[in-house]
mmCIF file of C-alpha atoms in Angstrom:
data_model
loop_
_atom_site.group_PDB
_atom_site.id
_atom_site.type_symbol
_atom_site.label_atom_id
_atom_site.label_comp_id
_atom_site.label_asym_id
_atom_site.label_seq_id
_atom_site.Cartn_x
_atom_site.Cartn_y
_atom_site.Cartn_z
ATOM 1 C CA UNK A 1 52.453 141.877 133.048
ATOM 2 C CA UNK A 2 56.159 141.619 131.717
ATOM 3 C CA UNK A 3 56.561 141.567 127.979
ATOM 4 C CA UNK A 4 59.154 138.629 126.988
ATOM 5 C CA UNK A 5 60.914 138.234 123.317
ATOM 6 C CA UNK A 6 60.192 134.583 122.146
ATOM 7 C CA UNK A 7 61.265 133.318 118.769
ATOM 8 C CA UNK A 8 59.405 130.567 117.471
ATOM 9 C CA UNK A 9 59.500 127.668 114.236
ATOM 10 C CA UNK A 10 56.687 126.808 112.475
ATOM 11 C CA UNK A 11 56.122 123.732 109.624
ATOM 12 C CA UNK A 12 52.946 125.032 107.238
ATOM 13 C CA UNK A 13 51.500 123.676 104.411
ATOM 14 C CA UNK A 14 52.300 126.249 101.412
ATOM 15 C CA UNK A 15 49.046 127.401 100.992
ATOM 16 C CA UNK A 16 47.571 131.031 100.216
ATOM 17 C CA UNK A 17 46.499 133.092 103.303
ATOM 18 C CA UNK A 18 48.437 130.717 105.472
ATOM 19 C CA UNK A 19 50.510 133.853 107.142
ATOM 20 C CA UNK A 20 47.558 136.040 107.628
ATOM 21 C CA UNK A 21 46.149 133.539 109.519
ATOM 22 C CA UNK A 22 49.075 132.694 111.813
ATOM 23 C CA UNK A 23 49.497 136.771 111.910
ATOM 24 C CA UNK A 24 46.152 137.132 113.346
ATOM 25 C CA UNK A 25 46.951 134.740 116.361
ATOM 26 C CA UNK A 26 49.799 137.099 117.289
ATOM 27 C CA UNK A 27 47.321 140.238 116.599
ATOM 28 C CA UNK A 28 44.796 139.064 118.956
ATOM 29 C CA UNK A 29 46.809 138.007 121.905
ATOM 30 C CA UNK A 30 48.965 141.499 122.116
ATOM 31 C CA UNK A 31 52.078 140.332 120.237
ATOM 32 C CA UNK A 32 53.989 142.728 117.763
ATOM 33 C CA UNK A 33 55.798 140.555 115.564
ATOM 34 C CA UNK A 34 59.583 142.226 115.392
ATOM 35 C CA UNK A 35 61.324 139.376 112.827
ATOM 36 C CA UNK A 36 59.491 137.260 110.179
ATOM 37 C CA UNK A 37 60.806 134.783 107.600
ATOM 38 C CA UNK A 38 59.125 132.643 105.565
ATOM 39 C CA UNK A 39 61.013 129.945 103.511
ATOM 40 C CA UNK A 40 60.485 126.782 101.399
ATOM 41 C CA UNK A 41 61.144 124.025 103.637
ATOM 42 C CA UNK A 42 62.180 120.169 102.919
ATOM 43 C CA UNK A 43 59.076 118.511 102.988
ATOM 44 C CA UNK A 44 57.279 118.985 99.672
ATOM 45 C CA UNK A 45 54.458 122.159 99.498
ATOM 46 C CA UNK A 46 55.465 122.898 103.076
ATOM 47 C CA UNK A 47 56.937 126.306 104.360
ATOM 48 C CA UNK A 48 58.877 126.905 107.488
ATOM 49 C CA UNK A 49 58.211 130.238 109.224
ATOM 50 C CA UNK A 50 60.611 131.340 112.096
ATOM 51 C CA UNK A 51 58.689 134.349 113.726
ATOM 52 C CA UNK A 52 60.633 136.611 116.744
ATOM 53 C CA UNK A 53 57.985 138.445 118.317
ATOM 54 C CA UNK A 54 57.908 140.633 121.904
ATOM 55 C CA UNK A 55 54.383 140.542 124.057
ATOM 56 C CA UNK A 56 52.982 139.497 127.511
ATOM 57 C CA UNK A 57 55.027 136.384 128.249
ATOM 58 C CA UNK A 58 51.664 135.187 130.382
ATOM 59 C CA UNK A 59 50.041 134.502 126.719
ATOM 60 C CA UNK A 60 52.944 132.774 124.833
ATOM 61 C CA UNK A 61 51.846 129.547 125.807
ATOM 62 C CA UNK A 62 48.272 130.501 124.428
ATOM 63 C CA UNK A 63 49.897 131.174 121.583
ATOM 64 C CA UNK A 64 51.903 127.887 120.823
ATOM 65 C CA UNK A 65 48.508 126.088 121.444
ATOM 66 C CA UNK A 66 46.702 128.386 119.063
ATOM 67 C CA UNK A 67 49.318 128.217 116.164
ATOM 68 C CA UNK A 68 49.042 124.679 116.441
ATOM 69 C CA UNK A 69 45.329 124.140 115.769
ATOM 70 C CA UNK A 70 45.312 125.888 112.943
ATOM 71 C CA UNK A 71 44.498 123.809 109.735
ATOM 72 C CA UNK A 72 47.486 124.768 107.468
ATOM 73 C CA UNK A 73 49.836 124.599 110.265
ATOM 74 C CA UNK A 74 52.045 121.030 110.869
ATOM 75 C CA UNK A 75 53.560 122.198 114.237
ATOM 76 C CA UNK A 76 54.463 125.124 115.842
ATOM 77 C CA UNK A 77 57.441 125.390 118.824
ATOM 78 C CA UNK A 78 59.134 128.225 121.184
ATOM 79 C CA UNK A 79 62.391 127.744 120.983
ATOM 80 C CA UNK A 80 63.180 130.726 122.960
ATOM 81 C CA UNK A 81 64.790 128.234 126.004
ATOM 82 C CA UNK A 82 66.118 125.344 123.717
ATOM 83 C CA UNK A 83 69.557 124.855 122.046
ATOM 84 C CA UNK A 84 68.989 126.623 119.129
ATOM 85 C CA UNK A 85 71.420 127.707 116.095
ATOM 86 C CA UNK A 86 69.751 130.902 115.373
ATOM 87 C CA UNK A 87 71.559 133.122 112.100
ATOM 88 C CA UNK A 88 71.030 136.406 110.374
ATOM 89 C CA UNK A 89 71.956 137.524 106.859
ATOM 90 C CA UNK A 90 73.160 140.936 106.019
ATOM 91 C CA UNK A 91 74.194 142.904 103.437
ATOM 92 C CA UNK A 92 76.093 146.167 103.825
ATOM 93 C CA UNK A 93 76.983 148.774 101.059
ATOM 94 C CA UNK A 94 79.596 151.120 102.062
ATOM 95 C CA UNK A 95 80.620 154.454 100.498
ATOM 96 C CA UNK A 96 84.263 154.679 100.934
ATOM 97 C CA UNK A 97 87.305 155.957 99.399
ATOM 98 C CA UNK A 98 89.902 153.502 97.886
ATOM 99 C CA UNK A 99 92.049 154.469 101.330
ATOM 100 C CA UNK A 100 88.835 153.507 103.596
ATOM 101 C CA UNK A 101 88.594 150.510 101.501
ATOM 102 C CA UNK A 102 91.523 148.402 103.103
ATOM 103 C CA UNK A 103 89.412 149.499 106.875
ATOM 104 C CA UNK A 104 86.590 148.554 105.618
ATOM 105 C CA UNK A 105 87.705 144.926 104.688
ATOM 106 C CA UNK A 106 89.725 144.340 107.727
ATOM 107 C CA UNK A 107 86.186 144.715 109.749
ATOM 108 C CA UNK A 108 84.572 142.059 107.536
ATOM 109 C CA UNK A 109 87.385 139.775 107.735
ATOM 110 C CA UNK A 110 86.793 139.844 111.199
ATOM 111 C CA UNK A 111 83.034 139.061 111.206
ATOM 112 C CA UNK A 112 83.976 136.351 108.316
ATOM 113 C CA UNK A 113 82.377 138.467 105.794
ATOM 114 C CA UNK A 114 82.944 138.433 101.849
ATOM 115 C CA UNK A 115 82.894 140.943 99.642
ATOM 116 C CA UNK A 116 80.230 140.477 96.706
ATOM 117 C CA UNK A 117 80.464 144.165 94.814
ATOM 118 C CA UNK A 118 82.746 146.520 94.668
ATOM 119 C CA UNK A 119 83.255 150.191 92.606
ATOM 120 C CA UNK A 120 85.289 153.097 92.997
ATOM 121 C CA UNK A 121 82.957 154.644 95.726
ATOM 122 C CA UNK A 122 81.562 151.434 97.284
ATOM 123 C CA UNK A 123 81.786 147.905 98.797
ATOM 124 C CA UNK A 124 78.935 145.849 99.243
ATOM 125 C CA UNK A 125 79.756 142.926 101.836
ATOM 126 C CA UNK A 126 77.525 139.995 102.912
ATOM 127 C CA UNK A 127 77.946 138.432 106.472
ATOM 128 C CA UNK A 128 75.613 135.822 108.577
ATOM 129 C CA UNK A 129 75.707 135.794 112.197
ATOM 130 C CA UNK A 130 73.540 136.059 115.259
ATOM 131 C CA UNK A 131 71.937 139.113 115.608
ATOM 132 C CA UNK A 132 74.390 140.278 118.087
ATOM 133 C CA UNK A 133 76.980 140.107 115.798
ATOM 134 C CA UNK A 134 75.395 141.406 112.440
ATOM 135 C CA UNK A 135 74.232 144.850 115.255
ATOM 136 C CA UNK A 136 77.892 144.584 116.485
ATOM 137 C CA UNK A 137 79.460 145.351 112.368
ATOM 138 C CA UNK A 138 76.545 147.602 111.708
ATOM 139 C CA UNK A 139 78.183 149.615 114.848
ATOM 140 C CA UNK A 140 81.856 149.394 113.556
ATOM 141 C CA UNK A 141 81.119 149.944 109.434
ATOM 142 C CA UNK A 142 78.559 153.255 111.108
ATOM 143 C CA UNK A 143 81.747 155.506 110.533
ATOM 144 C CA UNK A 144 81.610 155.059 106.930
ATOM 145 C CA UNK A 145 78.675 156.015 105.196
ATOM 146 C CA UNK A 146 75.951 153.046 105.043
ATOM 147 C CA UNK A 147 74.398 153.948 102.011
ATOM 148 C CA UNK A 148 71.944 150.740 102.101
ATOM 149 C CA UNK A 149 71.753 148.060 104.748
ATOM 150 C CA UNK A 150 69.396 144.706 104.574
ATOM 151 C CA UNK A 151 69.021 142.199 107.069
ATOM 152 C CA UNK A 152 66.908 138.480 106.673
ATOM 153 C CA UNK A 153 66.052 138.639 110.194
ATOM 154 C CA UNK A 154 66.630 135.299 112.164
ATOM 155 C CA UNK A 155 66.184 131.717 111.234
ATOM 156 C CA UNK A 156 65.998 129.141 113.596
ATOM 157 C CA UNK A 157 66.787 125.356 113.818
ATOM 158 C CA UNK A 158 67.343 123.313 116.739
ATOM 159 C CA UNK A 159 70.371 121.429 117.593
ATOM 160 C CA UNK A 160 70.833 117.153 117.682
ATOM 161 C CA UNK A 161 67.763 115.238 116.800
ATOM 162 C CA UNK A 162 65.042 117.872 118.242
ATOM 163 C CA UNK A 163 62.467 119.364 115.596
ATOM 164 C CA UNK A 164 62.309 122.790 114.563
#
């Protein structure tokens, strides 16, 4: 059985335990959840979860059906085949000498990145993208020395008037 990558939006009520619950669907069916990221959402003591996950594409379906009977969760879709704008935060800090510096900016310029620290010995630059493009200037910035990298992981939201 083929393993597929699906990412996937979910409304919940902010409640306690609501995430080990929806992490147990996943657990049971085979799933390894790769990307997780849990928000506040717009609707008042509601959360919005956007989970990227890898497993037997056979049970995704399953899945969908299962996240959306539980109590705490308002709806649950795959938005792995819908128009989509899907983003990733990172942040980067850089070792680099004041002559590396100018190299170092010219590659975040290109990604649209800013620059939110700076000392003598690094740079610390923030950039959102798809996660092709956030792996793409992890690749370029890899010959200077990454001293710390973090990345949010996707978020989701789909395009026109569908719901997340």
């Amino acid at each position: 059985m083929p393993n597929c990558k699906a990412t996937i939006g979910l409304l919940v009520n902010d409640q306690p335990g609501v995430l080990v619950r929806v992490a147990q669907v996943f657990t049971r069916r085979g799933y390894n959840i790769e990307n997780l990221v849990v928000s506040q959402a717009h609707i008042r003591n509601s959360s919005r979860m956007t989970i990227t996950c890898v497993g037997p594409e056979a049970e995704l379906h399953q899945i969908i059906l299962q996240l959306n009977k539980l109590v705490d969760v308002i709806h649950a879709n795959d938005h792995s085949d819908t128009q989509t704008i899907l983003r990733e935060l990172a942040l980067f800090k850089i070792g680099c000498s004041v002559t590396e510096r100018t190299e170092v900016l010219q590659i975040s310029e290109v990604f649209r990145g800013k620059t939110v620290d700076i000392s003598t010995d690094t740079i610390t630059l923030e950039a959102t993208g798809t996660t092709e493009k956030m792996d793409a200037l992890r690749e370029l910035l890899s010959k200077f020395e990454i001293k710390e990298m973090v990345r949010t992981g996707k978020v989701v939201m789909a395009r026109g008037d569908q719901v997340t």
